[in-house]
Amino acid sequence: MSLESEAVAPGDAELPGTLPESLRAELVAFRRDLHMHPELGNQEFRTTAAIKARLEKAGLKPRVLTLGTGLICDIGDWDGGRPMLALRADIDALPIPDMKTECSYRSTVPDRAHACGHDVHTTVVLGAGLVLAEMHRQGRLPRPVRLLFQPAEEVLPGGAADAIECGALEGVGRIVAVHCDPRLDAGRIGLRDGAITSACDRLEVALDGPGGHTARPHLTTDLVTAAARVVTDVPALVGRRVDTRAGLAITWGRIESGHAPNVIPQHAELSGTVRCLELGAWRQAPDLVVAAIDEVANLHGAKSEINYVRGVPPVVNDPDVTELLREAMTARRGALSVEGTEQSLGGEDFSWYLEQVPGAMARLGVRSPSERTVRDLHQGDFDADESAITVGVELFTAAALLDAAE
């Protein structure tokens, strides 16, 4: 696998598809505009309009998804032959406040922030699309490429499933994406064959009993104790019914019951997440978890009502597509710019695409080399070193050329 005759070792000559300085500055400005105007999942109307306008300015014909937000844009005309490579970005923000105090482009929307780097992902795919569109205009793009700007990644079970229903994968043979990683320095990417994220589901449990006086717990259902036992016993019970290497973990985020110290309540509620490292165990998880909750609740005389909300499977990187990204990054920045990465316990709906076509996700380093602390994802002070935009754009343009040359 190699780039066309223009391609040589990094440093010897400029590779095709590098990012012009004028476009580099424009993309930084575009990302900052998105950062200042974050929109939640399925509400990304301004974001969609901004992407659409810039693509149309470049002479492209983006198509807004029938959902009303998100869009698809093909560069070149697919003739029905060999399927295209798709470059995917997620465009939604998070319902948390932006806590960056000294930042000229902090969020202008209360309790909304691009604290997961989706503004960076969007700008990377937009930039790659603009570079590839210019190469196509010059007759230098061997095969068509699809840009996919997906809404609602942060909303279980994720906007990817809706995008697929809207035809996002029609004509697509392989798909790639990046995700910001604040643990990695800008200028580097992290890659992993196989699972790179985990499955993530949501769990909601309601427990009911007759209630009563704390002086006479033997005459009623001690619902607080029943809820406490569900919290502690269910994860342990499930942990003994699945291979421990699958990493199936139940973590509770909320428990609520009662109003007075001397009254045994009639109702309790619990909610949390179920995460799993391995695809097979994830498929078993609903039956295992529901059975364990029912057992523990029945043991304490409580009636249980369980809402198991299916989320996303693990993102399982295809080895060949992972190698495509490795060779693309090596062509741009050398072998030392690529490192291995661990499997995350976070969930990502990019996994739904990989249930349909081979693909891979790379970790995109966004930490400034001078940064001493790690600003974690989903935190109000998260920000990214904007030089990562150039890295992501050139990674994707090289991947498109390499894919065409195979």
GROMACS .gro file of C-alpha atoms in nm:
model
  406
    1MET     CA    1   0.000   0.000   0.000
    2SER     CA    2   0.145   0.339  -0.094
    3LEU     CA    3   0.052   0.688  -0.196
    4GLU     CA    4   0.074   0.777  -0.563
    5SER     CA    5   0.405   0.876  -0.721
    6GLU     CA    6   0.387   1.211  -0.540
    7ALA     CA    7   0.425   1.033  -0.207
    8VAL     CA    8   0.769   1.011  -0.048
    9ALA     CA    9   0.909   0.980   0.301
   10PRO     CA   10   0.807   1.258   0.542
   11GLY     CA   11   1.037   1.557   0.514
   12ASP     CA   12   1.163   1.487   0.161
   13ALA     CA   13   0.881   1.671  -0.017
   14GLU     CA   14   0.528   1.789   0.046
   15LEU     CA   15   0.272   1.509   0.036
   16PRO     CA   16  -0.051   1.565  -0.156
   17GLY     CA   17  -0.341   1.673   0.059
   18THR     CA   18  -0.154   1.878   0.317
   19LEU     CA   19  -0.336   2.173   0.473
   20PRO     CA   20  -0.266   2.520   0.327
   21GLU     CA   21  -0.191   2.789   0.584
   22SER     CA   22  -0.488   3.001   0.475
   23LEU     CA   23  -0.728   2.712   0.532
   24ARG     CA   24  -0.559   2.625   0.862
   25ALA     CA   25  -0.650   2.967   1.005
   26GLU     CA   26  -1.006   2.943   0.870
   27LEU     CA   27  -1.058   2.603   1.033
   28VAL     CA   28  -0.940   2.729   1.372
   29ALA     CA   29  -1.192   3.013   1.343
   30PHE     CA   30  -1.464   2.767   1.239
   31ARG     CA   31  -1.393   2.543   1.537
   32ARG     CA   32  -1.405   2.839   1.776
   33ASP     CA   33  -1.740   2.947   1.635
   34LEU     CA   34  -1.880   2.598   1.698
   35HIS     CA   35  -1.729   2.604   2.047
   36MET     CA   36  -1.909   2.929   2.125
   37HIS     CA   37  -2.244   2.795   2.002
   38PRO     CA   38  -2.280   2.435   2.127
   39GLU     CA   39  -2.603   2.247   2.052
   40LEU     CA   40  -2.733   1.928   2.211
   41GLY     CA   41  -2.814   1.607   2.025
   42ASN     CA   42  -3.082   1.636   1.756
   43GLN     CA   43  -3.085   2.014   1.808
   44GLU     CA   44  -2.774   2.095   1.599
   45PHE     CA   45  -2.953   2.319   1.348
   46ARG     CA   46  -2.703   2.607   1.355
   47THR     CA   47  -2.410   2.366   1.341
   48THR     CA   48  -2.560   2.179   1.045
   49ALA     CA   49  -2.629   2.505   0.862
   50ALA     CA   50  -2.270   2.627   0.915
   51ILE     CA   51  -2.120   2.304   0.780
   52LYS     CA   52  -2.360   2.299   0.485
   53ALA     CA   53  -2.282   2.659   0.390
   54ARG     CA   54  -1.905   2.602   0.389
   55LEU     CA   55  -1.930   2.285   0.182
   56GLU     CA   56  -2.157   2.455  -0.069
   57LYS     CA   57  -1.911   2.743  -0.093
   58ALA     CA   58  -1.654   2.483  -0.202
   59GLY     CA   59  -1.887   2.368  -0.482
   60LEU     CA   60  -2.006   2.054  -0.304
   61LYS     CA   61  -2.364   1.928  -0.265
   62PRO     CA   62  -2.423   1.827   0.098
   63ARG     CA   63  -2.750   1.652   0.188
   64VAL     CA   64  -2.907   1.719   0.529
   65LEU     CA   65  -3.027   1.398   0.695
   66THR     CA   66  -3.403   1.349   0.709
   67LEU     CA   67  -3.371   1.388   1.088
   68GLY     CA   68  -3.326   1.761   1.027
   69THR     CA   69  -2.971   1.778   1.163
   70GLY     CA   70  -2.647   1.622   1.044
   71LEU     CA   71  -2.551   1.577   0.682
   72ILE     CA   72  -2.379   1.366   0.418
   73CYS     CA   73  -2.155   1.501   0.144
   74ASP     CA   74  -1.986   1.299  -0.131
   75ILE     CA   75  -1.670   1.427  -0.296
   76GLY     CA   76  -1.676   1.286  -0.646
   77ASP     CA   77  -1.946   1.071  -0.801
   78TRP     CA   78  -1.976   0.712  -0.691
   79ASP     CA   79  -2.038   0.492  -0.997
   80GLY     CA   80  -2.168   0.192  -0.807
   81GLY     CA   81  -1.832   0.014  -0.824
   82ARG     CA   82  -1.590  -0.020  -0.538
   83PRO     CA   83  -1.748   0.128  -0.223
   84MET     CA   84  -1.628   0.458  -0.079
   85LEU     CA   85  -1.428   0.546   0.230
   86ALA     CA   86  -1.634   0.753   0.476
   87LEU     CA   87  -1.494   1.012   0.718
   88ARG     CA   88  -1.724   1.051   1.018
   89ALA     CA   89  -1.762   1.336   1.269
   90ASP     CA   90  -2.009   1.381   1.555
   91ILE     CA   91  -2.149   1.732   1.592
   92ASP     CA   92  -2.340   1.755   1.922
   93ALA     CA   93  -2.236   1.907   2.255
   94LEU     CA   94  -2.292   1.823   2.622
   95PRO     CA   95  -2.542   1.960   2.877
   96ILE     CA   96  -2.273   2.096   3.112
   97PRO     CA   97  -2.149   2.453   3.177
   98ASP     CA   98  -1.829   2.580   3.015
   99MET     CA   99  -1.593   2.650   3.307
  100LYS     CA  100  -1.304   2.804   3.111
  101THR     CA  101  -1.268   3.149   3.267
  102GLU     CA  102  -0.994   3.296   3.047
  103CYS     CA  103  -1.101   3.194   2.699
  104SER     CA  104  -1.217   3.427   2.422
  105TYR     CA  105  -1.424   3.153   2.259
  106ARG     CA  106  -1.593   2.995   2.563
  107SER     CA  107  -1.953   2.883   2.525
  108THR     CA  108  -2.214   3.158   2.496
  109VAL     CA  109  -2.497   2.913   2.577
  110PRO     CA  110  -2.570   2.851   2.947
  111ASP     CA  111  -2.510   2.493   3.060
  112ARG     CA  112  -2.392   2.382   2.717
  113ALA     CA  113  -2.034   2.302   2.617
  114HIS     CA  114  -1.826   2.119   2.360
  115ALA     CA  115  -1.649   1.933   2.640
  116CYS     CA  116  -1.590   1.614   2.442
  117GLY     CA  117  -1.414   1.764   2.142
  118HIS     CA  118  -1.691   1.716   1.888
  119ASP     CA  119  -1.620   2.067   1.757
  120VAL     CA  120  -1.268   1.945   1.677
  121HIS     CA  121  -1.395   1.625   1.513
  122THR     CA  122  -1.636   1.827   1.299
  123THR     CA  123  -1.369   2.073   1.192
  124VAL     CA  124  -1.127   1.792   1.105
  125VAL     CA  125  -1.375   1.623   0.871
  126LEU     CA  126  -1.478   1.958   0.722
  127GLY     CA  127  -1.113   2.049   0.661
  128ALA     CA  128  -1.035   1.711   0.506
  129GLY     CA  129  -1.340   1.750   0.284
  130LEU     CA  130  -1.230   2.093   0.162
  131VAL     CA  131  -0.877   1.967   0.083
  132LEU     CA  132  -1.009   1.658  -0.096
  133ALA     CA  133  -1.262   1.869  -0.288
  134GLU     CA  134  -0.981   2.086  -0.423
  135MET     CA  135  -0.784   1.774  -0.521
  136HIS     CA  136  -1.095   1.642  -0.698
  137ARG     CA  137  -1.134   1.971  -0.885
  138GLN     CA  138  -0.775   1.935  -1.002
  139GLY     CA  139  -0.831   1.573  -1.110
  140ARG     CA  140  -0.603   1.439  -0.834
  141LEU     CA  141  -0.855   1.244  -0.623
  142PRO     CA  142  -0.862   0.885  -0.755
  143ARG     CA  143  -1.187   0.776  -0.590
  144PRO     CA  144  -1.489   0.943  -0.427
  145VAL     CA  145  -1.499   0.996  -0.051
  146ARG     CA  146  -1.799   1.050   0.176
  147LEU     CA  147  -1.815   1.303   0.458
  148LEU     CA  148  -2.057   1.212   0.737
  149PHE     CA  149  -2.151   1.469   1.001
  150GLN     CA  150  -2.359   1.279   1.253
  151PRO     CA  151  -2.591   1.424   1.518
  152ALA     CA  152  -2.667   1.303   1.871
  153GLU     CA  153  -2.365   1.090   1.959
  154GLU     CA  154  -2.420   1.174   2.327
  155VAL     CA  155  -2.783   1.055   2.326
  156LEU     CA  156  -2.832   0.681   2.387
  157PRO     CA  157  -2.845   0.471   2.177
  158GLY     CA  158  -2.670   0.731   1.962
  159GLY     CA  159  -2.745   0.915   1.642
  160ALA     CA  160  -2.537   0.672   1.437
  161ALA     CA  161  -2.825   0.425   1.417
  162ASP     CA  162  -3.053   0.699   1.286
  163ALA     CA  163  -2.789   0.811   1.035
  164ILE     CA  164  -2.761   0.455   0.904
  165GLU     CA  165  -3.139   0.445   0.857
  166CYS     CA  166  -3.107   0.768   0.658
  167GLY     CA  167  -2.867   0.596   0.416
  168ALA     CA  168  -2.535   0.717   0.557
  169LEU     CA  169  -2.361   0.388   0.470
  170GLU     CA  170  -2.508   0.334   0.124
  171GLY     CA  171  -2.211   0.299  -0.109
  172VAL     CA  172  -1.963   0.297   0.183
  173GLY     CA  173  -1.712   0.015   0.217
  174ARG     CA  174  -1.499   0.142   0.506
  175ILE     CA  175  -1.532   0.419   0.763
  176VAL     CA  176  -1.285   0.606   0.986
  177ALA     CA  177  -1.312   0.854   1.272
  178VAL     CA  178  -1.103   1.025   1.537
  179HIS     CA  179  -1.179   1.103   1.900
  180CYS     CA  180  -0.998   1.368   2.102
  181ASP     CA  181  -0.765   1.228   2.368
  182PRO     CA  182  -0.641   1.480   2.628
  183ARG     CA  183  -0.382   1.229   2.750
  184LEU     CA  184  -0.197   1.241   2.418
  185ASP     CA  185   0.014   1.533   2.298
  186ALA     CA  186  -0.105   1.714   1.987
  187GLY     CA  187   0.081   1.577   1.685
  188ARG     CA  188   0.030   1.216   1.787
  189ILE     CA  189  -0.246   0.957   1.749
  190GLY     CA  190  -0.325   0.641   1.941
  191LEU     CA  191  -0.429   0.321   1.763
  192ARG     CA  192  -0.549  -0.021   1.871
  193ASP     CA  193  -0.660  -0.333   1.685
  194GLY     CA  194  -0.987  -0.475   1.813
  195ALA     CA  195  -1.200  -0.311   2.080
  196ILE     CA  196  -1.094   0.047   2.158
  197THR     CA  197  -1.404   0.149   2.359
  198SER     CA  198  -1.655  -0.039   2.570
  199ALA     CA  199  -2.024  -0.113   2.549
  200CYS     CA  200  -2.242   0.118   2.755
  201ASP     CA  201  -2.606   0.069   2.856
  202ARG     CA  202  -2.829   0.258   3.100
  203LEU     CA  203  -3.009   0.090   3.388
  204GLU     CA  204  -3.314   0.223   3.575
  205VAL     CA  205  -3.469   0.028   3.863
  206ALA     CA  206  -3.782   0.097   4.069
  207LEU     CA  207  -3.848  -0.099   4.389
  208ASP     CA  208  -4.184  -0.103   4.566
  209GLY     CA  209  -4.318  -0.238   4.894
  210PRO     CA  210  -4.592  -0.167   5.149
  211GLY     CA  211  -4.380   0.066   5.365
  212GLY     CA  212  -4.431   0.118   5.739
  213HIS     CA  213  -4.281   0.239   6.066
  214THR     CA  214  -3.910   0.191   6.138
  215ALA     CA  215  -4.014   0.051   6.478
  216ARG     CA  216  -4.175  -0.247   6.304
  217PRO     CA  217  -3.962  -0.340   5.999
  218HIS     CA  218  -4.063  -0.705   6.042
  219LEU     CA  219  -4.420  -0.615   5.944
  220THR     CA  220  -4.330  -0.456   5.613
  221THR     CA  221  -4.071  -0.453   5.334
  222ASP     CA  222  -3.757  -0.270   5.444
  223LEU     CA  223  -3.719  -0.096   5.109
  224VAL     CA  224  -3.408   0.103   5.196
  225THR     CA  225  -3.224  -0.214   5.287
  226ALA     CA  226  -3.355  -0.383   4.973
  227ALA     CA  227  -3.224  -0.095   4.759
  228ALA     CA  228  -2.888  -0.106   4.937
  229ARG     CA  229  -2.859  -0.479   4.874
  230VAL     CA  230  -2.938  -0.430   4.504
  231VAL     CA  231  -2.660  -0.170   4.489
  232THR     CA  232  -2.400  -0.398   4.646
  233ASP     CA  233  -2.512  -0.752   4.564
  234VAL     CA  234  -2.616  -0.723   4.198
  235PRO     CA  235  -2.271  -0.620   4.065
  236ALA     CA  236  -2.111  -0.901   4.265
  237LEU     CA  237  -2.368  -1.156   4.149
  238VAL     CA  238  -2.334  -1.061   3.783
  239GLY     CA  239  -1.956  -1.066   3.820
  240ARG     CA  240  -1.976  -1.436   3.905
  241ARG     CA  241  -2.197  -1.521   3.608
  242VAL     CA  242  -1.979  -1.388   3.328
  243ASP     CA  243  -1.613  -1.435   3.239
  244THR     CA  244  -1.424  -1.173   3.440
  245ARG     CA  245  -1.210  -1.097   3.133
  246ALA     CA  246  -1.521  -0.948   2.971
  247GLY     CA  247  -1.501  -0.657   3.215
  248LEU     CA  248  -1.876  -0.630   3.271
  249ALA     CA  249  -1.925  -0.361   3.536
  250ILE     CA  250  -2.239  -0.212   3.692
  251THR     CA  251  -2.189   0.131   3.845
  252TRP     CA  252  -2.471   0.317   4.019
  253GLY     CA  253  -2.503   0.692   3.979
  254ARG     CA  254  -2.827   0.762   4.166
  255ILE     CA  255  -3.026   0.613   4.453
  256GLU     CA  256  -3.331   0.781   4.602
  257SER     CA  257  -3.579   0.670   4.866
  258GLY     CA  258  -3.768   0.802   5.165
  259HIS     CA  259  -3.844   1.138   5.324
  260ALA     CA  260  -3.837   1.086   5.702
  261PRO     CA  261  -3.598   0.904   5.939
  262ASN     CA  262  -3.870   0.700   6.109
  263VAL     CA  263  -4.072   0.597   5.803
  264ILE     CA  264  -3.992   0.296   5.585
  265PRO     CA  265  -4.072   0.421   5.232
  266GLN     CA  266  -4.293   0.252   4.978
  267HIS     CA  267  -4.078   0.336   4.677
  268ALA     CA  268  -3.708   0.348   4.585
  269GLU     CA  269  -3.531   0.433   4.260
  270LEU     CA  270  -3.183   0.348   4.136
  271SER     CA  271  -3.007   0.427   3.812
  272GLY     CA  272  -2.664   0.361   3.674
  273THR     CA  273  -2.468   0.223   3.381
  274VAL     CA  274  -2.364  -0.118   3.259
  275ARG     CA  275  -2.028  -0.121   3.080
  276CYS     CA  276  -1.860  -0.414   2.912
  277LEU     CA  277  -1.530  -0.465   2.733
  278GLU     CA  278  -1.633  -0.765   2.526
  279LEU     CA  279  -1.902  -0.785   2.259
  280GLY     CA  280  -2.031  -1.134   2.341
  281ALA     CA  281  -2.079  -1.057   2.710
  282TRP     CA  282  -2.253  -0.730   2.620
  283ARG     CA  283  -2.511  -0.926   2.424
  284GLN     CA  284  -2.577  -1.141   2.734
  285ALA     CA  285  -2.582  -0.848   2.976
  286PRO     CA  286  -2.954  -0.756   2.977
  287ASP     CA  287  -3.070  -1.106   3.074
  288LEU     CA  288  -2.796  -1.145   3.335
  289VAL     CA  289  -2.852  -0.807   3.498
  290VAL     CA  290  -3.232  -0.824   3.503
  291ALA     CA  291  -3.226  -1.175   3.654
  292ALA     CA  292  -2.982  -1.067   3.926
  293ILE     CA  293  -3.191  -0.762   4.022
  294ASP     CA  294  -3.508  -0.970   4.041
  295GLU     CA  295  -3.335  -1.229   4.262
  296VAL     CA  296  -3.203  -0.976   4.512
  297ALA     CA  297  -3.528  -0.777   4.520
  298ASN     CA  298  -3.738  -1.091   4.574
  299LEU     CA  299  -3.508  -1.204   4.852
  300HIS     CA  300  -3.599  -0.888   5.042
  301GLY     CA  301  -3.969  -0.892   4.953
  302ALA     CA  302  -3.954  -0.599   4.714
  303LYS     CA  303  -4.127  -0.576   4.380
  304SER     CA  304  -3.888  -0.467   4.105
  305GLU     CA  305  -3.955  -0.283   3.781
  306ILE     CA  306  -3.651  -0.266   3.552
  307ASN     CA  307  -3.589  -0.048   3.250
  308TYR     CA  308  -3.276  -0.173   3.076
  309VAL     CA  309  -3.192   0.084   2.806
  310ARG     CA  310  -2.971  -0.058   2.535
  311GLY     CA  311  -2.686   0.179   2.455
  312VAL     CA  312  -2.394   0.103   2.226
  313PRO     CA  313  -2.167  -0.198   2.166
  314PRO     CA  314  -1.787  -0.162   2.183
  315VAL     CA  315  -1.606   0.006   1.897
  316VAL     CA  316  -1.411  -0.286   1.747
  317ASN     CA  317  -1.141  -0.160   1.512
  318ASP     CA  318  -1.086  -0.364   1.198
  319PRO     CA  319  -0.712  -0.453   1.173
  320ASP     CA  320  -0.686  -0.359   0.805
  321VAL     CA  321  -0.850  -0.019   0.854
  322THR     CA  322  -0.639   0.043   1.164
  323GLU     CA  323  -0.333  -0.028   0.951
  324LEU     CA  324  -0.463   0.219   0.693
  325LEU     CA  325  -0.467   0.491   0.960
  326ARG     CA  326  -0.123   0.385   1.085
  327GLU     CA  327   0.029   0.411   0.738
  328ALA     CA  328  -0.148   0.742   0.673
  329MET     CA  329  -0.013   0.898   0.993
  330THR     CA  330   0.333   0.754   0.932
  331ALA     CA  331   0.333   0.903   0.582
  332ARG     CA  332   0.247   1.244   0.725
  333ARG     CA  333   0.448   1.260   1.046
  334GLY     CA  334   0.665   0.953   1.078
  335ALA     CA  335   0.633   0.629   1.273
  336LEU     CA  336   0.699   0.795   1.610
  337SER     CA  337   0.375   0.993   1.579
  338VAL     CA  338   0.173   0.672   1.630
  339GLU     CA  339   0.147   0.489   1.960
  340GLY     CA  340  -0.064   0.212   2.104
  341THR     CA  341  -0.364   0.298   2.320
  342GLU     CA  342  -0.563   0.110   2.580
  343GLN     CA  343  -0.928   0.011   2.560
  344SER     CA  344  -1.146   0.278   2.716
  345LEU     CA  345  -1.449   0.213   2.935
  346GLY     CA  346  -1.627   0.498   2.759
  347GLY     CA  347  -1.900   0.429   2.505
  348GLU     CA  348  -1.913   0.558   2.145
  349ASP     CA  349  -2.191   0.512   1.891
  350PHE     CA  350  -1.936   0.487   1.608
  351SER     CA  351  -1.968   0.118   1.697
  352TRP     CA  352  -2.303   0.098   1.514
  353TYR     CA  353  -2.130   0.171   1.182
  354LEU     CA  354  -1.882  -0.108   1.250
  355GLU     CA  355  -2.168  -0.352   1.288
  356GLN     CA  356  -2.229  -0.285   0.915
  357VAL     CA  357  -1.890  -0.210   0.755
  358PRO     CA  358  -1.522  -0.239   0.856
  359GLY     CA  359  -1.375   0.071   1.014
  360ALA     CA  360  -1.147   0.214   1.278
  361MET     CA  361  -1.129   0.501   1.524
  362ALA     CA  362  -0.804   0.673   1.621
  363ARG     CA  363  -0.730   0.869   1.937
  364LEU     CA  364  -0.634   1.222   1.834
  365GLY     CA  365  -0.386   1.386   2.069
  366VAL     CA  366  -0.510   1.730   2.183
  367ARG     CA  367  -0.289   1.805   2.484
  368SER     CA  368  -0.055   2.100   2.447
  369PRO     CA  369   0.301   1.979   2.506
  370SER     CA  370   0.341   2.253   2.770
  371GLU     CA  371   0.025   2.146   2.955
  372ARG     CA  372   0.108   1.994   3.292
  373THR     CA  373  -0.240   1.881   3.385
  374VAL     CA  374  -0.479   1.659   3.190
  375ARG     CA  375  -0.814   1.826   3.125
  376ASP     CA  376  -1.039   1.525   3.104
  377LEU     CA  377  -1.331   1.476   2.867
  378HIS     CA  378  -1.682   1.568   2.982
  379GLN     CA  379  -1.542   1.831   3.218
  380GLY     CA  380  -1.630   2.199   3.196
  381ASP     CA  381  -1.269   2.313   3.160
  382PHE     CA  382  -1.187   2.082   2.868
  383ASP     CA  383  -1.013   2.241   2.571
  384ALA     CA  384  -0.795   2.121   2.284
  385ASP     CA  385  -0.465   2.229   2.133
  386GLU     CA  386  -0.589   2.351   1.796
  387SER     CA  387  -0.281   2.226   1.611
  388ALA     CA  388  -0.456   1.887   1.638
  389ILE     CA  389  -0.697   2.006   1.367
  390THR     CA  390  -0.416   2.009   1.112
  391VAL     CA  391  -0.304   1.664   1.226
  392GLY     CA  392  -0.654   1.521   1.188
  393VAL     CA  393  -0.711   1.677   0.847
  394GLU     CA  394  -0.386   1.547   0.704
  395LEU     CA  395  -0.441   1.202   0.861
  396PHE     CA  396  -0.775   1.175   0.682
  397THR     CA  397  -0.656   1.307   0.347
  398ALA     CA  398  -0.366   1.061   0.349
  399ALA     CA  399  -0.603   0.779   0.449
  400ALA     CA  400  -0.829   0.866   0.154
  401LEU     CA  401  -0.536   0.852  -0.089
  402LEU     CA  402  -0.404   0.530   0.057
  403ASP     CA  403  -0.749   0.372   0.043
  404ALA     CA  404  -0.780   0.471  -0.323
  405ALA     CA  405  -0.438   0.321  -0.402
  406GLU     CA  406  -0.512  -0.024  -0.257
   0.00000   0.00000   0.00000
